[in-house]
Coordinates of C-alpha atoms and ligand atoms in Angstrom, one line a residue:
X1 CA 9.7 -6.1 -11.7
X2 CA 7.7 -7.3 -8.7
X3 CA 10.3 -6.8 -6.6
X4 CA 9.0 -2.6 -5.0
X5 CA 12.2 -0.7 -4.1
X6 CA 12.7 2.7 -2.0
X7 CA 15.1 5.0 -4.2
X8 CA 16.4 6.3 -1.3
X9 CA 17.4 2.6 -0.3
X10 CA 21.5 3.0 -0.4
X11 CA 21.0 6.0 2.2
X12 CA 20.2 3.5 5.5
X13 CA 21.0 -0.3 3.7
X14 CA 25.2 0.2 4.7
X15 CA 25.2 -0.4 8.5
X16 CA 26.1 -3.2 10.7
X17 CA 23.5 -5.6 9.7
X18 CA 25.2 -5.3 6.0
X19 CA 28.7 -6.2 7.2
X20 CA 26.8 -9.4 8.0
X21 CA 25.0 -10.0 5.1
X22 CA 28.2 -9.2 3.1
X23 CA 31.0 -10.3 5.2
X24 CA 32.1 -13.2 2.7
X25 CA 32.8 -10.5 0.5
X26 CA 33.6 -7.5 2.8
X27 CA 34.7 -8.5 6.2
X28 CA 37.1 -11.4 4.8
X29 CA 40.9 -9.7 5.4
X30 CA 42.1 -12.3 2.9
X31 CA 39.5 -11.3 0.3
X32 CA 40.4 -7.9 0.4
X33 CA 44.4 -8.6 0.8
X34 CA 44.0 -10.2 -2.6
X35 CA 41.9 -7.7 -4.0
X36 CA 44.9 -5.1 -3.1
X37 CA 47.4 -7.5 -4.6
X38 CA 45.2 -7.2 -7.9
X39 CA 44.5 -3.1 -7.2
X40 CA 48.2 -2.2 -6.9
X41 CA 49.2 -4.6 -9.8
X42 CA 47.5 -2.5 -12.1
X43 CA 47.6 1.0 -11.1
X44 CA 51.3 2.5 -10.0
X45 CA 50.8 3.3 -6.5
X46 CA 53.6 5.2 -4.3
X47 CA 53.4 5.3 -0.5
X48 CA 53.6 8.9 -0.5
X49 CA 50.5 9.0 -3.2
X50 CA 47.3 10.6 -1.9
X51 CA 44.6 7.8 -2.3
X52 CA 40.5 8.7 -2.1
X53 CA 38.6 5.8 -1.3
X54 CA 35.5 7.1 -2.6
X55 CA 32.5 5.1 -1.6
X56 CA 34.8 3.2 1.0
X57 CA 32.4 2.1 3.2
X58 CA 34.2 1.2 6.4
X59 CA 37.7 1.8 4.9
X60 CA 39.0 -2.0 4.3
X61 CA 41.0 -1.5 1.4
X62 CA 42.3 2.1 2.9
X63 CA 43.5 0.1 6.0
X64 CA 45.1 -2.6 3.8
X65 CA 46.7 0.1 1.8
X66 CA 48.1 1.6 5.4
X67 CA 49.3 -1.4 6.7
X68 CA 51.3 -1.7 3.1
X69 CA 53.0 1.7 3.9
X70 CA 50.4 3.9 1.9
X71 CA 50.0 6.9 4.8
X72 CA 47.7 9.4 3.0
X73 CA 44.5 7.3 2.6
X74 CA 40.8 9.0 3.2
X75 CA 37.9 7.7 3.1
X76 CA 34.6 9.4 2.0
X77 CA 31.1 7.4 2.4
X78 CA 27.7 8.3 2.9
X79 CA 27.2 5.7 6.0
X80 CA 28.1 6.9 9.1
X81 CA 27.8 4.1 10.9
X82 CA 30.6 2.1 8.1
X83 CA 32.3 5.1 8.9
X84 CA 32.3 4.8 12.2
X85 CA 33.4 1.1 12.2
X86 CA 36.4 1.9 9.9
X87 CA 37.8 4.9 12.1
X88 CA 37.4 2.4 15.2
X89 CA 39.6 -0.1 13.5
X90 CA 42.6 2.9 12.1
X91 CA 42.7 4.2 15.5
X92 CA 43.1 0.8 16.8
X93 CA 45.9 0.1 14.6
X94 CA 47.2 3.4 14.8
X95 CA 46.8 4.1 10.7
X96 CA 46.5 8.0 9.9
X97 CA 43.3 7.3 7.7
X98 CA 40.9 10.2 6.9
X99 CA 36.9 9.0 7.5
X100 CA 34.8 11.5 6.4
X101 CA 30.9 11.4 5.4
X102 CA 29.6 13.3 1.9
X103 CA 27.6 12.1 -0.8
X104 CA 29.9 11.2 -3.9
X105 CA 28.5 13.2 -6.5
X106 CA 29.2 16.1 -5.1
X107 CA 31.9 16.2 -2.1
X108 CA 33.5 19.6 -0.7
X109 CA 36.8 18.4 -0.8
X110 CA 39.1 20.5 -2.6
X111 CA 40.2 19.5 -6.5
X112 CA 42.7 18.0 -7.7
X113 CA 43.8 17.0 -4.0
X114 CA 44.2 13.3 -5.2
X115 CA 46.8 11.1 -7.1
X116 CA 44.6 8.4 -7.0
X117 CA 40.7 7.7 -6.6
X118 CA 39.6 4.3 -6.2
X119 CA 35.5 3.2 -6.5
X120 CA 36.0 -0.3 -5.1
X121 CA 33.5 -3.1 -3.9
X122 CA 30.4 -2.4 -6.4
X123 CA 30.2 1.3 -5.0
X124 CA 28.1 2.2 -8.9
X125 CA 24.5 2.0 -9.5
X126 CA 22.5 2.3 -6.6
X127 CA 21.3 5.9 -6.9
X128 CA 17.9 5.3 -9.7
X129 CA 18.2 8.6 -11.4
X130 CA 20.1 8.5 -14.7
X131 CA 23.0 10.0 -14.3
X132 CA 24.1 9.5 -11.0
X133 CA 26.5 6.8 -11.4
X134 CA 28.6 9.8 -14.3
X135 CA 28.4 12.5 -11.4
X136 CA 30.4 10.6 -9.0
X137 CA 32.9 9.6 -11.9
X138 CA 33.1 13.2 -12.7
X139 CA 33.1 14.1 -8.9
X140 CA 36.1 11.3 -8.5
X141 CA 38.0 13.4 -12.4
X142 CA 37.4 16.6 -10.5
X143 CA 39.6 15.3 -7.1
X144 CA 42.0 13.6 -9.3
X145 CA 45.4 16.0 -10.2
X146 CA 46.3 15.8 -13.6
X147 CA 47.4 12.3 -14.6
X148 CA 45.7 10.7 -12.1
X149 CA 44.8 7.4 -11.8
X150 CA 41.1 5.9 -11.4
X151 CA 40.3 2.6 -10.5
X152 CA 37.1 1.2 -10.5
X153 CA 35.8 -2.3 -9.3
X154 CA 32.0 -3.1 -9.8
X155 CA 30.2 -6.2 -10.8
X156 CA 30.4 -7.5 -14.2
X157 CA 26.3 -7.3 -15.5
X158 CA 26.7 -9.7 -18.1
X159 CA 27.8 -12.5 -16.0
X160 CA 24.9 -11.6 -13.2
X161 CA 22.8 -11.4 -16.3
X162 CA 23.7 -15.2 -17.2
X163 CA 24.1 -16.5 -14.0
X164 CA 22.8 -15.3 -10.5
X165 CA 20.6 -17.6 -9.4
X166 CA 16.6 -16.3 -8.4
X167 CA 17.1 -17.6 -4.8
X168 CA 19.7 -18.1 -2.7
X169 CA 20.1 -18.4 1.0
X170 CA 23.5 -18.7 3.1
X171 CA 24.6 -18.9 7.3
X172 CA 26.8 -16.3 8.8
X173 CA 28.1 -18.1 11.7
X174 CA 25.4 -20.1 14.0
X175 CA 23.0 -17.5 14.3
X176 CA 22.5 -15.3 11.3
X177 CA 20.7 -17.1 8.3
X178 CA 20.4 -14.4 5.1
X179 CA 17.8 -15.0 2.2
X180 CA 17.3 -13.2 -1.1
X181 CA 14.9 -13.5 -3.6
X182 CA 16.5 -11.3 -7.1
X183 CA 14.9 -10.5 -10.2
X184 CA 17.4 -9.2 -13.3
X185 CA 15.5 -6.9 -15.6
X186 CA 16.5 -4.3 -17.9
X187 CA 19.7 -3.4 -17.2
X188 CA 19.2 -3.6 -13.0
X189 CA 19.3 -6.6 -10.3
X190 CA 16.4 -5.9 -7.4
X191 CA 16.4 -8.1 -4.6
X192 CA 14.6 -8.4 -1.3
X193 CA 16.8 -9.8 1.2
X194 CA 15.3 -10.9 4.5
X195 CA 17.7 -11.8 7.3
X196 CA 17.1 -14.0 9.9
X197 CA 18.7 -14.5 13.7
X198 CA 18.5 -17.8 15.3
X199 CA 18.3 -15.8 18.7
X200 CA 16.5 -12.8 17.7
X201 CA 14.3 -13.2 14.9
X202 CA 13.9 -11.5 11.9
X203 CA 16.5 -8.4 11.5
X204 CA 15.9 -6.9 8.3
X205 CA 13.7 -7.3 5.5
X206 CA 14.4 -5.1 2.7
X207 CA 14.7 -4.8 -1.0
X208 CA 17.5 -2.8 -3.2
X209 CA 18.0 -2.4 -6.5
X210 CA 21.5 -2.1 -8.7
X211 CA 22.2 -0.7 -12.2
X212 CA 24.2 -3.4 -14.3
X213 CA 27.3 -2.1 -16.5
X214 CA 28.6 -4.3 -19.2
X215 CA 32.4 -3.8 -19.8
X216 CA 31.4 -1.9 -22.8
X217 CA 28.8 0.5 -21.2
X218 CA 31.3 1.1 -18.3
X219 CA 34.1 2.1 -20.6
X220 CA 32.0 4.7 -22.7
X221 CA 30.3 5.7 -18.9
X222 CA 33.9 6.2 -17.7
X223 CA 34.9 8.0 -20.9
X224 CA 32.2 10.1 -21.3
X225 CA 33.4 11.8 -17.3
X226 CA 36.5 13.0 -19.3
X227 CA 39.2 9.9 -18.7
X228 CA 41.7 8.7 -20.9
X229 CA 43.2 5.6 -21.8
X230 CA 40.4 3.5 -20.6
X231 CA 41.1 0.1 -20.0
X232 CA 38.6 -3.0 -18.3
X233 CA 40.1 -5.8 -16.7
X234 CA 37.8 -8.9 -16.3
X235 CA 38.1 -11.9 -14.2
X236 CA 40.0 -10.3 -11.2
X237 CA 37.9 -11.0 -8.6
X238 CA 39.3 -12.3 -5.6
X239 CA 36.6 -14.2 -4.6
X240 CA 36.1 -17.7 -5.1
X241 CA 33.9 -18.4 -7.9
X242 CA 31.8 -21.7 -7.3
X243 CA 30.1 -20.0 -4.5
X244 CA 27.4 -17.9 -4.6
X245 CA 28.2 -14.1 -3.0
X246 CA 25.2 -12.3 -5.6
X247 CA 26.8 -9.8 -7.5
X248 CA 30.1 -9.8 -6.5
X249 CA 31.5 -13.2 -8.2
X250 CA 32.5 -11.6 -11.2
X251 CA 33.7 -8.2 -11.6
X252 CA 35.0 -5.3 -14.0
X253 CA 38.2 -3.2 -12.8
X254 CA 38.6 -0.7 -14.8
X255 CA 41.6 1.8 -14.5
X256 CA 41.6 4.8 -16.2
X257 CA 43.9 8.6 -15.9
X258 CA 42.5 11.9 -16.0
X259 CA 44.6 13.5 -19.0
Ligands
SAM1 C1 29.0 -2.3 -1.5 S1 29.5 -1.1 -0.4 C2 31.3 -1.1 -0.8 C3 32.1 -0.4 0.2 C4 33.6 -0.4 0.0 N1 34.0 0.2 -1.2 C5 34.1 -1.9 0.1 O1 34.5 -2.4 -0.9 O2 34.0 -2.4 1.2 C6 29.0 0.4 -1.3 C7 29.3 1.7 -0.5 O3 29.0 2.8 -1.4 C8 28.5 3.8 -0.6 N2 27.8 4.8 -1.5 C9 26.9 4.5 -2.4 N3 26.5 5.6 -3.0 C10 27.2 6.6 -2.4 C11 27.2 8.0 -2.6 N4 26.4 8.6 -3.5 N5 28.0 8.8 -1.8 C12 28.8 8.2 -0.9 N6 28.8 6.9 -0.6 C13 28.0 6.1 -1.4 C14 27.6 3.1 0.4 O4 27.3 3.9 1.6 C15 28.4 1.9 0.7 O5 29.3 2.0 1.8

């Protein structure tokens, strides 16, 4: 790789400049609408059910699932300021989500407080040491009361393998023009994105790096953190394929119960 990456990059990368960068993907209501649709189609979800958005970021699909008539949504992240951003927009809309700020691998909130926790949005392989990604699946078991449901959306490896392109650039609005440069290598996609504003010059310029999961490896990943009846979806994105949003064109849900 020539592409140098700070491990610690996922600590300070999730702010406001990355609801920019990412808004096709994460600041689209009908993106994640559909997403929801496809979420709720596979997993059975009551209104009553506690849901952990684990990884949430600033809480999109835990608002959706509040406005659907799902009341007892949280939130965990490690961003604040996504935090932030999310419990602006509940207490806007007067949702009763729970936004609170941990590190997934190892939250204090109390076990088996969850019917359901959901990993949405590519929320896996950011963290370079080995075994990070099977502590927060472990972390997300632990929550879960028995028979619980997981659900788990990140991007499918093989297809960025075969087909995310080495450049790419793309406008946000008339002022914000993002570029990244991406090298795929041995299981992980490192990138440097530079973002650049009309008005006030370069923003960021930064590099991250993500850990690629085949279907296969995620199953046996997602088995191995003690759930049953494993089963990966592919082709559900919600997101429109012919255009170019990096790693999240094609994904793997996979949904899952803790026995
Ligand atoms: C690509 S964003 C997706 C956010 C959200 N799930 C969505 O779909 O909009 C990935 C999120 O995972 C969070 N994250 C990554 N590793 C984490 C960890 N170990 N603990 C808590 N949050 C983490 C980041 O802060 C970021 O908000």
């Amino acid at each position: 790789m020539t592409i140098d990456v700070d491990p610690d990059w996922w600590k300070t990368m999730f702010d406001e400049v990355y609801l920019v960068t990412d808004a096709r993907s994460v600041a689209d209501d009908d993106i994640t609408k559909q997403e929801i649709d496809i979420f709720t189609s596979l997993v059975p979800m009551q209104p009553h059910d506690r849901i952990l958005d684990l990884c949430g970021g600033h809480g999109r699909h835990a608002l959706e699932l509040c406005q659907r008539g799902f009341r007892e949504c949280t939130v965990l992240d490690y961003s604040q300021p996504l935090l932030d951003i999310g419990a602006r927009g509940a207490a806007g809309k007067r949702y009763p989500v729970q936004f609170l700020q941990g590190d997934a691998r190892h939250t204090t909130l109390t076990s088996e407080a969850f019917d359901h926790v959901l990993i949405l949005g590519n929320s896996l392989g950011y963290i370079p040491e080995p075994d990070a990604d099977l502590r927060i699946l472990q972390e997300g078991r632990r929550l879960l009361k028995s028979r619980g449901w997981l659900l788990l959306d990140v991007t499918d490896g093989k297809a960025v393998h075969a087909k995310i392109a080495p450049q790419a650039w793309h406008e946000i609005g008339d002022d914000v023009v993002v570029c990244r440069q991406r090298e795929v290598k041995d299981g992980l996609v490192c990138a440097r994105e530079m973002v650049l504003s009309k008005g006030q010059g370069i923003i960021r310029d930064r590099t991250y790096c993500i850990r690629l999961y085949g279907a296969d490896d995620l199953a046996a990943l997602v088995a191995r953190a003690g759930f049953g009846g494993v089963q990966v979806h592919t082709d559900m994105s919600a997101l429109n394929r012919t255009e170019d949003v990096g790693c999240m064109n094609h994904r793997l849900v996979v949904v899952a119960r803790k026995p």
